[in-house]
């Protein structure tokens, strides 16, 4: 039996307390009114004294949020198309820093054009553009972004840690169904990690309910009047999707998914423990069956989950392989966490039968799944970049323009780094390499989730500051607390698993 | 002095062979070669063979392939004739890179795989029309053969030693 080291427990509690303080601070610092925003913007303008850079970024922000909206406007359709293609083209070119004055000018003018269109689309019925109204609109937009910031930070950290537990659960189910001979010595570790799932899903569901009750502005499609023709928030594209994207159905789906996953977690763990004292393999077979059923349920719900909880922050955008992409991201994070926890427990002398071959196997999975993630990332990016269809490509334009470093930086963390480090067989057996690579991969995938949520919720107002780090610290602390408490509850070696002997002597 | 005499110890079970290899190594007899009909797991470790460096070669070949693909497409698409093809930005390599990635990937794999295979053939001296070096035809079917040099005048002692290791047959052969 494992005893929770008091130092680790203290560490987890400190993380949670500091994290909670960070979260509260983030909410406290968020501006309450447009007057606050005005003050913030003035302060920023003073910092960027005399440069036109500040105004330019504001324009880009408005543009990114509204380019997709243009299509809803049927009247301007024909005229918009030309400008739109132009914008998109110029934006794509603007990826690289080219010191070409003509080129720069082109970008600036096209941005200016779009912002004109933006205002004309927004101010339905007003022939004359009122500079003051524009400014008010801009303030309101920035206010929403800044108010979203602490919420989005909380949301990203919460969904990331919960999905890690889910990734571990999926990996565990795959090991059961494939009757892997190497992994049974790690089953209790996997069960321990996926014990975070019930706790994580409750918190996550509460967050979803709060969003549904309009405590925050994370999901644009929940806006008041978004599907009411003539309402100032009316959005024809979103209105067409309300059959799927409506709060009650969305919450019911979330509840079904979370309950389904948690049921599998509960019964699988229980059967595994019952198998320890059984005289036959009935519980093992039961686990096999429910694991197979879970995997079918999982792949369907995982896909829908990614539309509901991640893709729907950008309700104008859609991508077919998004579900797989999200899956690859949290699956590789889950395997990494298994490796990290196993290495930690081993170093404390708790996992007698786990040897370097088991760690090597996990490292191979991390390596392979990192490449799989990159494959999906690239497939999604390249297909959209290549065809450059305006309604799809805005997704990547916002990311490349406003999130350049996190967007391409995560590729280095999630692909280049694991490929170069974990390709070596000897390295895959070294604890310090696994720990280092593991931490880098996990931070890379946090940034991946960050890149999925933030551009749609806070736009160019992103920053990895107190709110983000605080939320992450809180959920990591909670994760450590729950996982290591769960690990103390059952023996670390399954007793009567039919494959346990093979697993104990596993050697690669 | 009969330096080109070798002993052929023949086994019909891989477990027996593994034990025999361990005993031979412990007795410090030099194993010239072992012939088996299929890969015997752990035989290289028991014989004390150096690990292969083929994977390192392959990695380097892959890098060469990647470099070649990058050079080739940069030269063709960007340097030589930067045409506007369907609006793809051909001003610099990085701007149009996503469309080159499939080729960069395939070239990397192609170079890594093929050059590694050729390296393997060359290092193991395999080619068409090569004279087979089989000392006993049964080793391609169900027998295992260990070849040990008789470098001193200890022939009798060696024969007795190998008969004790469970060999089904021990022969002394004069090698040309």
XYZ file of C-alpha atoms in Angstrom, chain A:
508
model
C 0.000 0.000 0.000
C 1.083 3.494 -0.813
C 1.255 6.166 1.844
C 0.789 9.736 0.688
C 3.997 11.531 1.552
C 3.268 14.536 3.753
C 5.666 16.696 1.748
C 3.816 15.995 -1.469
C 0.521 16.673 0.286
C 1.796 19.998 1.600
C 3.061 20.837 -1.869
C -0.361 20.083 -3.369
C -2.126 22.192 -0.730
C 0.255 25.107 -1.321
C -0.394 24.864 -5.069
C -4.133 24.877 -4.486
C -4.077 27.823 -2.099
C -1.768 29.917 -4.275
C -3.763 28.916 -7.334
C -7.053 29.870 -5.694
C -5.580 33.242 -4.721
C -4.434 33.713 -8.319
C -7.914 32.888 -9.623
C -9.590 35.292 -7.209
C -7.047 37.989 -8.071
C -7.742 37.455 -11.766
C -11.480 37.932 -11.286
C -10.901 40.935 -9.017
C -8.649 42.649 -11.567
C -11.005 42.135 -14.511
C -12.571 45.456 -15.542
C -16.212 45.931 -14.605
C -17.298 48.746 -16.931
C -16.267 50.344 -20.197
C -14.861 53.224 -18.147
C -12.279 50.824 -16.690
C -11.447 49.654 -20.188
C -11.043 53.223 -21.344
C -8.505 53.799 -18.587
C -6.628 50.626 -19.512
C -6.527 51.546 -23.184
C -5.327 55.057 -22.403
C -2.565 53.654 -20.265
C -1.534 51.309 -23.066
C -1.631 54.109 -25.614
C 0.639 56.164 -23.364
C 3.091 53.284 -23.242
C 3.119 52.965 -27.026
C 3.633 56.715 -27.268
C 3.305 58.179 -30.733
C 3.333 54.879 -32.545
C 0.531 53.792 -34.791
C 1.202 50.208 -33.729
C -1.395 50.343 -30.976
C -4.223 51.436 -33.216
C -3.234 48.880 -35.759
C -3.516 46.009 -33.304
C -6.938 47.203 -32.244
C -8.076 47.172 -35.807
C -6.797 43.669 -36.270
C -8.656 42.551 -33.194
C -11.956 43.852 -34.447
C -11.272 42.391 -37.823
C -10.558 38.913 -36.531
C -13.740 38.813 -34.596
C -15.901 39.976 -37.392
C -14.568 38.680 -40.660
C -16.759 35.649 -40.302
C -19.739 37.756 -39.407
C -19.543 39.481 -42.740
C -20.872 36.439 -44.455
C -24.076 36.627 -42.526
C -24.847 39.900 -44.207
C -26.565 38.902 -47.377
C -26.885 42.379 -48.828
C -23.192 43.158 -48.894
C -22.207 39.724 -49.967
C -20.958 40.412 -53.447
C -18.983 43.512 -52.531
C -17.530 41.925 -49.441
C -16.185 38.902 -51.193
C -13.578 40.814 -53.133
C -12.250 42.672 -50.130
C -12.374 39.574 -48.059
C -10.257 37.513 -50.405
C -7.844 40.404 -50.517
C -7.613 40.578 -46.760
C -7.078 36.915 -46.360
C -4.393 36.899 -48.974
C -2.575 39.811 -47.433
C -2.844 38.279 -43.987
C -1.339 35.045 -45.097
C 1.558 36.901 -46.580
C 1.950 38.863 -43.408
C 3.005 35.731 -41.546
C 6.625 36.321 -42.339
C 8.455 39.432 -41.341
C 9.210 40.960 -44.716
C 10.761 44.387 -44.573
C 8.919 45.577 -47.636
C 7.229 48.926 -47.430
C 4.816 48.295 -50.224
C 3.819 45.055 -48.637
C 3.270 46.636 -45.235
C 1.133 49.285 -46.767
C -0.980 46.649 -48.432
C -1.682 44.913 -45.143
C -2.562 48.108 -43.398
C -4.966 49.231 -46.072
C -6.724 45.934 -46.269
C -7.080 45.856 -42.504
C -8.537 49.323 -42.629
C -10.969 48.225 -45.320
C -12.185 45.333 -43.260
C -12.740 47.457 -40.232
C -14.882 49.731 -42.368
C -16.947 46.789 -43.422
C -17.090 45.650 -39.833
C -18.653 48.833 -38.673
C -21.050 48.933 -41.577
C -22.184 45.405 -40.871
C -22.569 45.980 -37.182
C -24.382 49.263 -37.407
C -27.357 47.909 -39.249
C -29.647 50.721 -40.332
C -27.169 53.519 -39.745
C -26.004 55.148 -42.911
C -23.538 57.487 -41.259
C -20.631 56.068 -39.311
C -20.422 57.712 -35.994
C -16.875 57.779 -34.656
C -18.126 57.932 -31.121
C -20.365 54.881 -31.528
C -17.416 53.017 -33.049
C -15.313 53.823 -30.057
C -18.052 52.665 -27.697
C -18.328 49.433 -29.630
C -14.628 48.896 -29.431
C -14.631 49.538 -25.676
C -17.452 47.080 -25.263
C -15.595 44.473 -27.277
C -12.411 44.866 -25.226
C -14.462 44.796 -22.035
C -15.905 41.431 -23.007
C -12.474 40.079 -23.826
C -10.989 41.238 -20.555
C -13.936 39.962 -18.537
C -13.561 36.610 -20.252
C -9.901 36.339 -19.416
C -10.100 34.878 -15.872
C -12.993 32.632 -16.940
C -11.145 31.332 -19.967
C -8.022 30.737 -17.878
C -10.086 28.694 -15.437
C -11.830 26.857 -18.264
C -8.616 25.895 -20.050
C -6.900 24.601 -16.915
C -10.027 22.728 -15.806
C -10.723 20.997 -19.112
C -7.034 20.207 -19.608
C -6.615 18.414 -16.293
C -9.957 16.625 -16.636
C -9.118 15.431 -20.130
C -5.736 14.143 -18.928
C -7.624 11.887 -16.520
C -9.872 10.871 -19.406
C -6.867 10.163 -21.624
C -5.458 7.876 -18.962
C -8.806 6.136 -18.715
C -8.880 5.576 -22.486
C -5.329 4.249 -22.425
C -6.264 1.933 -19.574
C -9.298 0.631 -21.476
C -7.146 0.002 -24.537
C -4.673 -1.954 -22.424
C -7.528 -4.081 -21.053
C -9.049 -4.782 -24.426
C -5.776 -5.463 -26.218
C -4.762 -7.773 -23.342
C -1.402 -6.102 -23.166
C 1.098 -8.246 -21.334
C 3.351 -5.451 -20.175
C 0.991 -3.022 -18.517
C -0.964 -4.800 -15.741
C 1.646 -3.761 -13.154
C 0.701 -0.179 -14.013
C -3.088 -0.657 -13.868
C -3.426 0.649 -10.324
C -1.389 3.713 -11.222
C -3.689 4.346 -14.187
C -6.764 3.850 -12.013
C -5.312 6.244 -9.464
C -4.764 8.927 -12.077
C -8.177 8.507 -13.648
C -9.689 8.913 -10.161
C -9.334 12.610 -10.844
C -12.082 12.240 -13.443
C -15.079 12.327 -11.045
C -13.739 15.382 -9.209
C -12.659 17.107 -12.401
C -15.954 16.453 -14.153
C -18.012 17.898 -11.306
C -16.004 21.130 -11.351
C -16.090 21.215 -15.116
C -19.826 20.674 -15.235
C -20.318 23.506 -12.759
C -18.264 25.725 -15.079
C -20.478 24.693 -17.995
C -23.618 25.459 -16.015
C -22.235 28.862 -15.033
C -21.560 29.590 -18.702
C -25.072 28.463 -19.548
C -26.441 30.821 -16.884
C -24.562 33.737 -18.509
C -22.066 34.261 -15.715
C -19.484 34.593 -18.442
C -19.172 35.275 -22.103
C -17.071 32.286 -23.205
C -19.565 30.933 -25.717
C -20.778 33.527 -28.202
C -23.636 31.346 -29.364
C -25.265 31.718 -25.925
C -25.693 35.464 -26.462
C -29.098 36.923 -25.858
C -31.079 37.176 -29.100
C -28.473 35.551 -31.259
C -31.191 33.639 -33.100
C -33.872 36.337 -33.038
C -34.225 38.022 -36.417
C -33.920 41.765 -36.039
C -32.184 41.594 -32.679
C -28.892 43.506 -32.531
C -27.058 40.275 -31.664
C -28.710 38.334 -34.469
C -26.277 36.059 -36.238
C -27.721 34.009 -39.089
C -24.927 31.421 -39.013
C -25.331 30.717 -35.317
C -29.109 30.869 -35.607
C -28.901 28.068 -38.126
C -27.054 25.946 -35.603
C -29.323 26.444 -32.623
C -30.825 23.015 -33.202
C -27.535 21.673 -31.960
C -26.034 24.593 -30.063
C -28.583 25.396 -27.387
C -27.884 25.441 -23.702
C -30.248 22.688 -22.481
C -29.179 20.163 -25.127
C -25.565 21.128 -24.604
C -25.771 20.559 -20.849
C -27.648 17.280 -21.265
C -25.011 15.989 -23.672
C -22.266 17.057 -21.266
C -23.997 15.254 -18.417
C -24.384 12.064 -20.464
C -20.727 12.057 -21.497
C -19.398 12.764 -18.034
C -21.668 10.222 -16.376
C -20.782 7.585 -18.971
C -17.051 7.997 -18.517
C -17.324 8.072 -14.744
C -19.451 4.939 -14.698
C -16.795 3.074 -16.649
C -14.131 4.360 -14.307
C -16.101 3.272 -11.255
C -17.013 -0.216 -12.460
C -13.669 -0.981 -14.003
C -11.882 -0.098 -10.797
C -14.338 -2.071 -8.725
C -14.065 -5.178 -10.929
C -10.302 -4.959 -10.837
C -10.352 -4.959 -7.031
C -12.928 -7.780 -6.877
C -10.736 -9.821 -9.197
C -8.001 -9.697 -6.536
C -10.037 -11.920 -4.178
C -11.949 -13.918 -6.765
C -11.465 -17.600 -7.482
C -12.154 -17.392 -11.190
C -11.649 -14.827 -13.966
C -15.237 -13.598 -14.089
C -14.383 -10.015 -13.119
C -11.495 -9.931 -15.533
C -13.827 -10.919 -18.348
C -16.392 -8.367 -17.206
C -13.710 -5.722 -17.313
C -12.778 -6.795 -20.798
C -16.368 -6.419 -21.954
C -17.068 -3.077 -20.323
C -13.729 -1.746 -21.579
C -14.637 -2.651 -25.141
C -18.052 -1.034 -24.708
C -16.459 2.018 -23.134
C -14.086 2.470 -26.056
C -16.992 2.553 -28.487
C -18.869 5.017 -26.272
C -15.701 7.002 -25.762
C -14.847 7.544 -29.388
C -18.329 8.824 -30.158
C -18.639 11.019 -27.081
C -15.081 12.280 -27.354
C -15.788 13.573 -30.806
C -19.006 15.295 -29.778
C -17.344 16.575 -26.618
C -14.711 18.333 -28.689
C -17.386 20.096 -30.748
C -19.370 21.078 -27.685
C -16.685 22.205 -25.297
C -13.903 23.384 -27.539
C -14.982 23.967 -31.123
C -18.159 25.812 -30.111
C -16.186 28.743 -28.694
C -15.729 29.562 -32.388
C -19.275 28.812 -33.581
C -18.582 30.119 -37.092
C -15.760 27.715 -37.672
C -15.787 23.963 -38.152
C -13.265 21.255 -38.851
C -13.878 17.572 -39.405
C -10.802 16.071 -37.817
C -11.025 18.320 -34.772
C -12.223 15.520 -32.495
C -9.225 13.366 -33.323
C -6.924 16.291 -32.908
C -8.222 17.033 -29.414
C -8.054 13.333 -28.610
C -4.407 13.077 -29.646
C -3.580 16.066 -27.513
C -5.029 14.790 -24.254
C -4.154 11.159 -24.952
C -0.448 11.902 -25.218
C -0.690 14.101 -22.111
C -2.397 11.256 -20.270
C 0.325 8.768 -21.170
C 2.939 11.294 -20.131
C 1.268 11.676 -16.758
C 1.227 7.872 -16.324
C 4.958 7.817 -17.016
C 5.645 10.682 -14.633
C 3.582 9.197 -11.799
C 5.113 5.738 -12.370
C 8.626 7.175 -12.318
C 7.838 9.098 -9.132
C 6.302 6.084 -7.364
C 9.177 3.901 -8.499
C 11.700 6.385 -7.125
C 9.898 6.199 -3.764
C 10.217 2.430 -3.856
C 6.531 1.570 -4.312
C 6.424 -0.151 -7.672
C 8.530 -3.232 -7.168
C 7.861 -4.813 -10.540
C 8.026 -1.758 -12.728
C 11.363 -1.777 -14.516
C 13.005 0.332 -17.191
C 11.301 -1.740 -19.880
C 7.877 -0.586 -18.698
C 9.085 3.011 -18.698
C 10.605 2.429 -22.110
C 7.243 1.241 -23.426
C 5.474 4.300 -22.048
C 8.133 6.520 -23.581
C 7.590 4.864 -26.944
C 3.877 5.606 -26.616
C 4.651 9.230 -25.772
C 6.935 9.465 -28.766
C 4.479 7.856 -31.151
C 1.469 9.809 -29.940
C 3.415 13.085 -30.078
C 4.007 12.423 -33.736
C 0.375 11.432 -34.183
C -0.697 14.715 -32.620
C 1.604 16.617 -34.960
C 0.267 14.705 -37.916
C -3.275 15.735 -37.061
C -2.265 19.289 -36.246
C -0.528 19.615 -39.567
C -3.291 17.909 -41.515
C -5.787 20.356 -40.109
C -3.563 23.381 -40.571
C -2.255 22.532 -44.019
C -5.626 21.674 -45.518
C -7.068 24.971 -44.376
C -3.957 26.994 -45.244
C -3.712 25.418 -48.667
C -7.260 26.028 -49.793
C -7.482 29.318 -47.918
C -11.285 29.475 -47.866
C -12.171 32.649 -45.958
C -14.762 31.084 -43.677
C -12.297 28.480 -42.438
C -9.013 30.281 -42.573
C -9.906 33.062 -40.117
C -9.355 30.480 -37.393
C -5.686 30.231 -38.219
C -5.252 33.882 -39.139
C -6.234 34.988 -35.635
C -3.847 32.455 -34.208
C -0.927 33.314 -36.430
C -1.346 37.057 -36.019
C -2.218 37.333 -32.362
C -0.762 34.104 -30.962
C 2.324 33.666 -33.079
C 4.681 32.491 -30.371
C 2.326 30.113 -28.524
C 0.917 28.786 -31.784
C 4.240 27.855 -33.366
C 6.062 27.466 -30.052
C 3.840 24.548 -29.093
C 4.963 22.763 -32.255
C 8.517 22.895 -30.992
C 7.479 21.673 -27.544
C 5.086 18.985 -28.767
C 6.895 17.748 -31.836
C 10.490 18.818 -32.428
C 11.558 18.286 -28.863
C 10.050 14.796 -28.315
C 11.211 13.662 -31.744
C 14.794 14.596 -31.090
C 14.928 13.430 -27.470
C 12.753 10.328 -27.379
C 14.017 8.791 -30.609
C 16.959 7.288 -28.784
C 16.351 3.890 -27.171
C 18.767 4.485 -24.314
C 17.233 7.861 -23.524
C 13.785 6.293 -23.210
C 15.046 4.340 -20.208
C 16.516 7.269 -18.311
C 14.351 8.712 -15.567
C 15.582 12.267 -15.897
C 14.973 12.285 -19.636
C 11.429 11.016 -19.129
C 10.736 13.626 -16.455
C 12.192 16.463 -18.504
C 10.491 15.430 -21.751
C 7.261 14.786 -19.831
C 7.157 18.260 -18.321
C 7.893 19.863 -21.681
C 5.229 17.819 -23.469
C 2.646 18.620 -20.804
C 3.350 22.335 -20.993
C 3.180 22.098 -24.769
C -0.242 20.501 -24.639
C -1.478 23.018 -22.098
C -0.511 25.677 -24.629
C -2.316 23.650 -27.270
C -5.563 23.859 -25.290
C -4.805 27.499 -24.574
C -4.541 28.128 -28.300
C -7.839 26.388 -28.906
C -9.857 28.398 -26.361
C -8.221 31.794 -25.925
C -8.339 33.335 -29.419
C -12.127 33.028 -29.468
C -12.670 34.226 -25.920
C -10.078 36.907 -25.212
C -8.687 37.563 -28.696
C -5.534 39.637 -28.751
C -5.928 40.406 -25.037
C -4.184 37.169 -24.085
C -1.404 36.904 -21.615
C -0.112 34.014 -19.541
C -0.285 35.867 -16.277
C -1.678 35.484 -12.773
C -5.072 34.126 -13.861
C -3.674 31.480 -16.171
C -0.846 30.294 -13.938
C -3.081 30.495 -10.875
C -5.785 28.360 -12.479
C -3.221 25.851 -13.655
C -1.618 25.689 -10.199
C -4.968 25.191 -8.550
C -5.933 22.303 -10.798
C -2.488 20.683 -10.662
C -2.629 20.856 -6.865
C -6.093 19.354 -6.858
C -4.951 16.695 -9.319
C -2.001 15.672 -7.150
C -4.211 15.668 -4.076
C -6.933 13.488 -5.601
C -4.642 11.135 -7.512
C -2.251 10.340 -4.706
C -5.087 10.013 -2.199
C -6.725 7.503 -4.554
C -3.443 5.616 -4.864
C -3.403 5.017 -1.102
C -6.807 3.318 -1.276
C -5.830 0.067 -2.990
C -2.757 -2.191 -3.298
C -0.461 -1.121 -6.116
C -0.236 -4.564 -7.690
C -3.322 -6.358 -9.062
C -3.247 -9.860 -7.612
C -5.120 -12.250 -9.844
C -4.913 -10.574 -13.206
C -4.292 -13.332 -15.768
C -1.485 -11.314 -17.329
C 0.178 -10.096 -14.162
C 2.982 -12.679 -14.162
C 3.943 -11.808 -17.696
C 3.843 -8.156 -16.794
C 6.078 -8.651 -13.736
C 8.719 -10.300 -15.873
C 8.284 -7.984 -18.792
C 11.561 -7.245 -20.398
C 12.216 -5.532 -23.630
